[in-house]
Amino acid sequence: GQNIDQPTEMTATEGAIVQINCTYQTSGFNGLFWYQQHAGEAPTFLSYNVLDGLEEKGRFSSFLSRSKGYSYLLLKELQMKDSASYLCAVSPPGNTPLVFGKGTRLSVIA
Amino acid sequence: NAGVMQNPRHLVRRRGQEARLRCSPMKGHSHVYWYRQLPEEGLKFMVYLQKENIIDESGMPKERFSAEFPKEGPSILRIQQVVRGDSAAYFCASSLDFNYGYTFGSGTRLTVV
């Protein structure tokens, strides 16, 4: 089975940097995804990591360590519109669809 | 190129009625996934379908719930004899390749009264 842990809530200041952690325990692993979900809206794809290391995409970066079962999403130069839930999802082996964590609700304050 | 279309956006049903949720995947996508989301909870997998086939329904309750993805037309998630505990947001996602590049629809918010 899969177990995915993320902090429930985080608060950060506009213009700052925030790191959202995700740890997972799985019986197999085919990659890790991060999604952003604004309240009442659809989740939207942010990043995908399958190899160890850092993937950078504009203000957002995602890191993966397969040996440690650990990932983080780094958001730089925070903006008010970044207030949302951030969902970590693991792709298990075989034909098993993505397994999502409960999400981290980020509040960006002035 | 329209995204994943779900309808209705909001659905209110009385206990005991049937709910039918529709999902049209992105053009060219043949993999469809249904997830349920309760307030303060993550997305819980329900069922994974490809055209005319159910690939994995391990997350879907055995009773009252069914899903289909016919050769023509949208995927349908059907909930019979709804109960208050079925109230949730139901999201559909589609992908071109299995487990990569999910595009989600805006969801159907089901309220059972």
mmCIF file of C-alpha atoms in Angstrom:
data_model
loop_
_atom_site.group_PDB
_atom_site.id
_atom_site.type_symbol
_atom_site.label_atom_id
_atom_site.label_comp_id
_atom_site.label_asym_id
_atom_site.label_seq_id
_atom_site.Cartn_x
_atom_site.Cartn_y
_atom_site.Cartn_z
ATOM 1 C CA GLY A 1 0.000 0.000 0.000
ATOM 2 C CA GLN A 2 0.896 3.663 0.001
ATOM 3 C CA ASN A 3 1.028 6.181 2.830
ATOM 4 C CA ILE A 4 1.591 9.844 2.009
ATOM 5 C CA ASP A 5 2.147 12.534 4.626
ATOM 6 C CA GLN A 6 2.025 16.297 4.197
ATOM 7 C CA PRO A 7 1.542 19.109 6.703
ATOM 8 C CA THR A 8 -2.105 20.116 6.929
ATOM 9 C CA GLU A 9 -1.619 23.887 6.877
ATOM 10 C CA MET A 10 1.134 26.433 6.348
ATOM 11 C CA THR A 11 1.227 30.213 6.400
ATOM 12 C CA ALA A 12 3.828 32.382 4.679
ATOM 13 C CA THR A 13 4.354 36.032 3.858
ATOM 14 C CA GLU A 14 4.008 37.595 0.434
ATOM 15 C CA GLY A 15 7.395 37.737 -1.296
ATOM 16 C CA ALA A 16 8.899 35.019 0.876
ATOM 17 C CA ILE A 17 9.935 31.431 0.098
ATOM 18 C CA VAL A 18 8.028 28.404 1.399
ATOM 19 C CA GLN A 19 8.874 24.703 1.307
ATOM 20 C CA ILE A 20 6.083 22.113 1.454
ATOM 21 C CA ASN A 21 7.287 18.640 2.384
ATOM 22 C CA CYS A 22 5.861 15.271 1.414
ATOM 23 C CA THR A 23 6.969 11.894 2.694
ATOM 24 C CA TYR A 24 5.732 8.619 1.350
ATOM 25 C CA GLN A 25 5.976 4.933 2.053
ATOM 26 C CA THR A 26 5.123 2.733 -0.888
ATOM 27 C CA SER A 27 5.671 -0.827 -1.967
ATOM 28 C CA GLY A 28 6.854 0.493 -5.335
ATOM 29 C CA PHE A 29 7.253 3.833 -7.034
ATOM 30 C CA ASN A 30 6.944 5.225 -10.554
ATOM 31 C CA GLY A 31 7.189 8.934 -9.866
ATOM 32 C CA LEU A 32 5.813 11.783 -7.789
ATOM 33 C CA PHE A 33 3.526 14.642 -8.796
ATOM 34 C CA TRP A 34 2.574 17.972 -7.278
ATOM 35 C CA TYR A 35 -0.778 19.607 -8.006
ATOM 36 C CA GLN A 36 -2.224 22.967 -6.997
ATOM 37 C CA GLN A 37 -5.900 23.264 -6.094
ATOM 38 C CA HIS A 38 -7.649 26.549 -5.394
ATOM 39 C CA ALA A 39 -10.766 26.330 -3.261
ATOM 40 C CA GLY A 40 -13.706 25.017 -5.252
ATOM 41 C CA GLU A 41 -11.640 24.420 -8.374
ATOM 42 C CA ALA A 42 -9.938 21.567 -10.213
ATOM 43 C CA PRO A 43 -6.423 20.449 -9.293
ATOM 44 C CA THR A 44 -3.851 21.640 -11.822
ATOM 45 C CA PHE A 45 -0.531 19.971 -12.593
ATOM 46 C CA LEU A 46 2.611 21.636 -11.244
ATOM 47 C CA SER A 47 5.482 19.162 -11.486
ATOM 48 C CA TYR A 48 6.608 15.579 -11.959
ATOM 49 C CA ASN A 49 9.736 13.929 -10.546
ATOM 50 C CA VAL A 50 10.870 10.413 -11.268
ATOM 51 C CA LEU A 51 14.634 10.758 -10.736
ATOM 52 C CA ASP A 52 16.400 12.141 -7.681
ATOM 53 C CA GLY A 53 17.128 15.822 -7.747
ATOM 54 C CA LEU A 54 15.608 19.216 -8.274
ATOM 55 C CA GLU A 55 13.277 20.209 -11.103
ATOM 56 C CA GLU A 56 12.867 23.950 -11.547
ATOM 57 C CA LYS A 57 10.000 25.643 -13.334
ATOM 58 C CA GLY A 58 9.819 29.378 -12.852
ATOM 59 C CA ARG A 59 8.927 30.282 -9.267
ATOM 60 C CA PHE A 60 8.169 26.648 -8.454
ATOM 61 C CA SER A 61 10.719 23.863 -7.911
ATOM 62 C CA SER A 62 10.255 20.269 -6.830
ATOM 63 C CA PHE A 63 12.800 17.936 -5.266
ATOM 64 C CA LEU A 64 12.798 14.169 -4.925
ATOM 65 C CA SER A 65 14.882 11.698 -2.923
ATOM 66 C CA ARG A 66 13.748 8.172 -3.742
ATOM 67 C CA SER A 67 15.994 6.547 -1.133
ATOM 68 C CA LYS A 68 14.457 8.691 1.615
ATOM 69 C CA GLY A 69 10.880 8.613 0.324
ATOM 70 C CA TYR A 70 10.838 12.381 0.433
ATOM 71 C CA SER A 71 9.869 15.257 -1.795
ATOM 72 C CA TYR A 72 9.353 18.952 -1.386
ATOM 73 C CA LEU A 73 7.753 21.740 -3.371
ATOM 74 C CA LEU A 74 9.520 25.088 -3.159
ATOM 75 C CA LEU A 75 7.619 28.264 -3.956
ATOM 76 C CA LYS A 76 9.629 31.468 -4.344
ATOM 77 C CA GLU A 77 8.532 35.124 -4.413
ATOM 78 C CA LEU A 78 5.170 34.187 -2.972
ATOM 79 C CA GLN A 79 2.121 35.965 -4.301
ATOM 80 C CA MET A 80 -1.357 36.192 -2.791
ATOM 81 C CA LYS A 81 -2.684 34.056 -5.646
ATOM 82 C CA ASP A 82 -0.472 31.191 -4.437
ATOM 83 C CA SER A 83 -2.901 30.695 -1.549
ATOM 84 C CA ALA A 84 -4.230 27.222 -2.355
ATOM 85 C CA SER A 85 -3.941 23.573 -1.416
ATOM 86 C CA TYR A 86 -0.894 21.709 -2.693
ATOM 87 C CA LEU A 87 -1.367 18.000 -3.308
ATOM 88 C CA CYS A 88 1.440 15.457 -3.382
ATOM 89 C CA ALA A 89 0.633 12.322 -5.414
ATOM 90 C CA VAL A 90 2.549 9.101 -5.931
ATOM 91 C CA SER A 91 2.384 6.855 -8.971
ATOM 92 C CA PRO A 92 2.474 3.255 -7.704
ATOM 93 C CA PRO A 93 3.775 0.388 -9.818
ATOM 94 C CA GLY A 94 1.600 -1.499 -12.236
ATOM 95 C CA ASN A 95 -1.801 -0.285 -13.371
ATOM 96 C CA THR A 96 -2.635 1.537 -10.131
ATOM 97 C CA PRO A 97 -3.746 5.163 -10.540
ATOM 98 C CA LEU A 98 -2.221 8.070 -8.640
ATOM 99 C CA VAL A 99 -2.502 8.069 -4.861
ATOM 100 C CA PHE A 100 -2.914 11.549 -3.372
ATOM 101 C CA GLY A 101 -1.940 12.928 0.007
ATOM 102 C CA LYS A 102 -4.492 15.006 1.923
ATOM 103 C CA GLY A 103 -2.912 18.212 0.707
ATOM 104 C CA THR A 104 -1.303 21.195 2.393
ATOM 105 C CA ARG A 105 -3.378 24.365 2.614
ATOM 106 C CA LEU A 106 -1.077 27.340 2.110
ATOM 107 C CA SER A 107 -2.158 30.811 3.167
ATOM 108 C CA VAL A 108 -0.123 33.729 1.869
ATOM 109 C CA ILE A 109 -0.468 36.851 3.997
ATOM 110 C CA ALA A 110 0.581 40.424 3.374
ATOM 111 C CA ASN B 1 -8.948 22.326 -27.361
ATOM 112 C CA ALA B 2 -11.462 22.005 -24.579
ATOM 113 C CA GLY B 3 -10.300 20.567 -21.275
ATOM 114 C CA VAL B 4 -12.029 17.863 -19.292
ATOM 115 C CA MET B 5 -15.720 18.697 -19.126
ATOM 116 C CA GLN B 6 -17.795 17.607 -16.177
ATOM 117 C CA ASN B 7 -21.468 18.192 -15.682
ATOM 118 C CA PRO B 8 -23.437 19.101 -13.839
ATOM 119 C CA ARG B 9 -21.269 21.408 -11.756
ATOM 120 C CA HIS B 10 -23.670 21.137 -8.826
ATOM 121 C CA LEU B 11 -26.202 18.397 -8.203
ATOM 122 C CA VAL B 12 -28.741 18.153 -5.411
ATOM 123 C CA ARG B 13 -30.498 14.867 -4.799
ATOM 124 C CA ARG B 14 -32.870 13.626 -2.113
ATOM 125 C CA ARG B 15 -31.973 10.485 -0.222
ATOM 126 C CA GLY B 16 -32.896 7.435 -2.265
ATOM 127 C CA GLN B 17 -32.646 9.132 -5.667
ATOM 128 C CA GLU B 18 -30.084 8.405 -8.356
ATOM 129 C CA ALA B 19 -27.164 10.658 -9.263
ATOM 130 C CA ARG B 20 -25.541 10.561 -12.703
ATOM 131 C CA LEU B 21 -22.262 12.404 -13.135
ATOM 132 C CA ARG B 22 -20.811 12.906 -16.598
ATOM 133 C CA CYS B 23 -17.241 13.405 -17.736
ATOM 134 C CA SER B 24 -15.975 14.104 -21.242
ATOM 135 C CA PRO B 25 -12.194 13.632 -21.390
ATOM 136 C CA MET B 26 -9.817 15.830 -23.298
ATOM 137 C CA LYS B 27 -9.700 15.129 -27.008
ATOM 138 C CA GLY B 28 -7.395 12.193 -27.671
ATOM 139 C CA HIS B 29 -7.323 11.026 -24.058
ATOM 140 C CA SER B 30 -8.438 7.442 -23.561
ATOM 141 C CA HIS B 31 -7.669 7.039 -19.835
ATOM 142 C CA VAL B 32 -10.321 8.293 -17.395
ATOM 143 C CA TYR B 33 -10.089 8.347 -13.599
ATOM 144 C CA TRP B 34 -12.765 9.228 -11.042
ATOM 145 C CA TYR B 35 -11.852 10.597 -7.605
ATOM 146 C CA ARG B 36 -13.952 11.696 -4.632
ATOM 147 C CA GLN B 37 -12.983 14.565 -2.353
ATOM 148 C CA LEU B 38 -14.485 15.348 1.020
ATOM 149 C CA PRO B 39 -13.848 18.678 2.795
ATOM 150 C CA GLU B 40 -10.364 18.775 4.359
ATOM 151 C CA GLU B 41 -9.585 15.416 2.735
ATOM 152 C CA GLY B 42 -7.431 14.451 -0.187
ATOM 153 C CA LEU B 43 -8.570 12.980 -3.456
ATOM 154 C CA LYS B 44 -9.643 9.364 -3.007
ATOM 155 C CA PHE B 45 -9.393 7.129 -6.059
ATOM 156 C CA MET B 46 -12.605 5.411 -7.115
ATOM 157 C CA VAL B 47 -12.325 3.913 -10.587
ATOM 158 C CA TYR B 48 -10.066 3.890 -13.655
ATOM 159 C CA LEU B 49 -11.495 3.235 -17.113
ATOM 160 C CA GLN B 50 -10.383 3.041 -20.688
ATOM 161 C CA LYS B 51 -12.781 3.004 -23.594
ATOM 162 C CA GLU B 52 -15.430 0.351 -22.886
ATOM 163 C CA ASN B 53 -13.331 -1.227 -20.120
ATOM 164 C CA ILE B 54 -13.074 -0.867 -16.356
ATOM 165 C CA ILE B 55 -9.402 -1.327 -15.532
ATOM 166 C CA ASP B 56 -9.441 -0.790 -11.767
ATOM 167 C CA GLU B 57 -12.513 -0.246 -9.582
ATOM 168 C CA SER B 58 -10.852 -1.042 -6.273
ATOM 169 C CA GLY B 59 -11.769 2.333 -4.766
ATOM 170 C CA MET B 60 -15.430 2.235 -5.646
ATOM 171 C CA PRO B 61 -18.000 0.860 -3.175
ATOM 172 C CA LYS B 62 -19.374 -2.461 -4.387
ATOM 173 C CA GLU B 63 -22.975 -1.441 -3.845
ATOM 174 C CA ARG B 64 -24.886 1.453 -5.395
ATOM 175 C CA PHE B 65 -21.904 2.771 -7.400
ATOM 176 C CA SER B 66 -21.137 1.975 -11.033
ATOM 177 C CA ALA B 67 -19.104 3.545 -13.811
ATOM 178 C CA GLU B 68 -18.870 3.236 -17.557
ATOM 179 C CA PHE B 69 -16.922 4.746 -20.425
ATOM 180 C CA PRO B 70 -18.729 3.776 -23.635
ATOM 181 C CA LYS B 71 -17.245 3.770 -27.097
ATOM 182 C CA GLU B 72 -19.193 6.912 -27.897
ATOM 183 C CA GLY B 73 -20.037 9.597 -25.366
ATOM 184 C CA PRO B 74 -18.854 10.632 -21.931
ATOM 185 C CA SER B 75 -17.862 8.539 -18.966
ATOM 186 C CA ILE B 76 -20.682 8.198 -16.444
ATOM 187 C CA LEU B 77 -20.428 7.699 -12.692
ATOM 188 C CA ARG B 78 -23.760 6.496 -11.375
ATOM 189 C CA ILE B 79 -24.787 6.444 -7.737
ATOM 190 C CA GLN B 80 -28.055 4.718 -6.953
ATOM 191 C CA GLN B 81 -30.161 5.300 -3.834
ATOM 192 C CA VAL B 82 -27.949 8.130 -2.630
ATOM 193 C CA VAL B 83 -27.357 8.653 1.095
ATOM 194 C CA ARG B 84 -26.114 11.733 2.970
ATOM 195 C CA GLY B 85 -22.608 10.238 3.149
ATOM 196 C CA ASP B 86 -22.362 10.413 -0.657
ATOM 197 C CA SER B 87 -22.246 14.219 -0.466
ATOM 198 C CA ALA B 88 -18.831 15.179 -1.811
ATOM 199 C CA ALA B 89 -17.012 16.669 -4.778
ATOM 200 C CA TYR B 90 -16.446 14.139 -7.535
ATOM 201 C CA PHE B 91 -13.555 14.864 -9.885
ATOM 202 C CA CYS B 92 -12.816 13.237 -13.192
ATOM 203 C CA ALA B 93 -9.368 13.303 -14.791
ATOM 204 C CA SER B 94 -8.118 12.100 -18.144
ATOM 205 C CA SER B 95 -4.688 11.382 -19.548
ATOM 206 C CA LEU B 96 -3.072 10.484 -22.822
ATOM 207 C CA ASP B 97 -0.754 7.957 -21.232
ATOM 208 C CA PHE B 98 -1.418 5.974 -18.084
ATOM 209 C CA ASN B 99 -0.656 7.894 -14.892
ATOM 210 C CA TYR B 100 0.989 10.830 -16.605
ATOM 211 C CA GLY B 101 -0.338 14.286 -17.288
ATOM 212 C CA TYR B 102 -3.682 14.034 -15.545
ATOM 213 C CA THR B 103 -6.004 16.871 -16.549
ATOM 214 C CA PHE B 104 -8.832 17.328 -14.092
ATOM 215 C CA GLY B 105 -12.331 18.551 -14.720
ATOM 216 C CA SER B 106 -13.924 21.197 -12.502
ATOM 217 C CA GLY B 107 -15.802 18.548 -10.554
ATOM 218 C CA THR B 108 -19.404 17.843 -9.661
ATOM 219 C CA ARG B 109 -20.468 18.844 -6.180
ATOM 220 C CA LEU B 110 -23.132 16.403 -5.050
ATOM 221 C CA THR B 111 -25.332 17.352 -2.124
ATOM 222 C CA VAL B 112 -27.750 14.786 -0.732
ATOM 223 C CA VAL B 113 -30.604 16.275 1.270
#
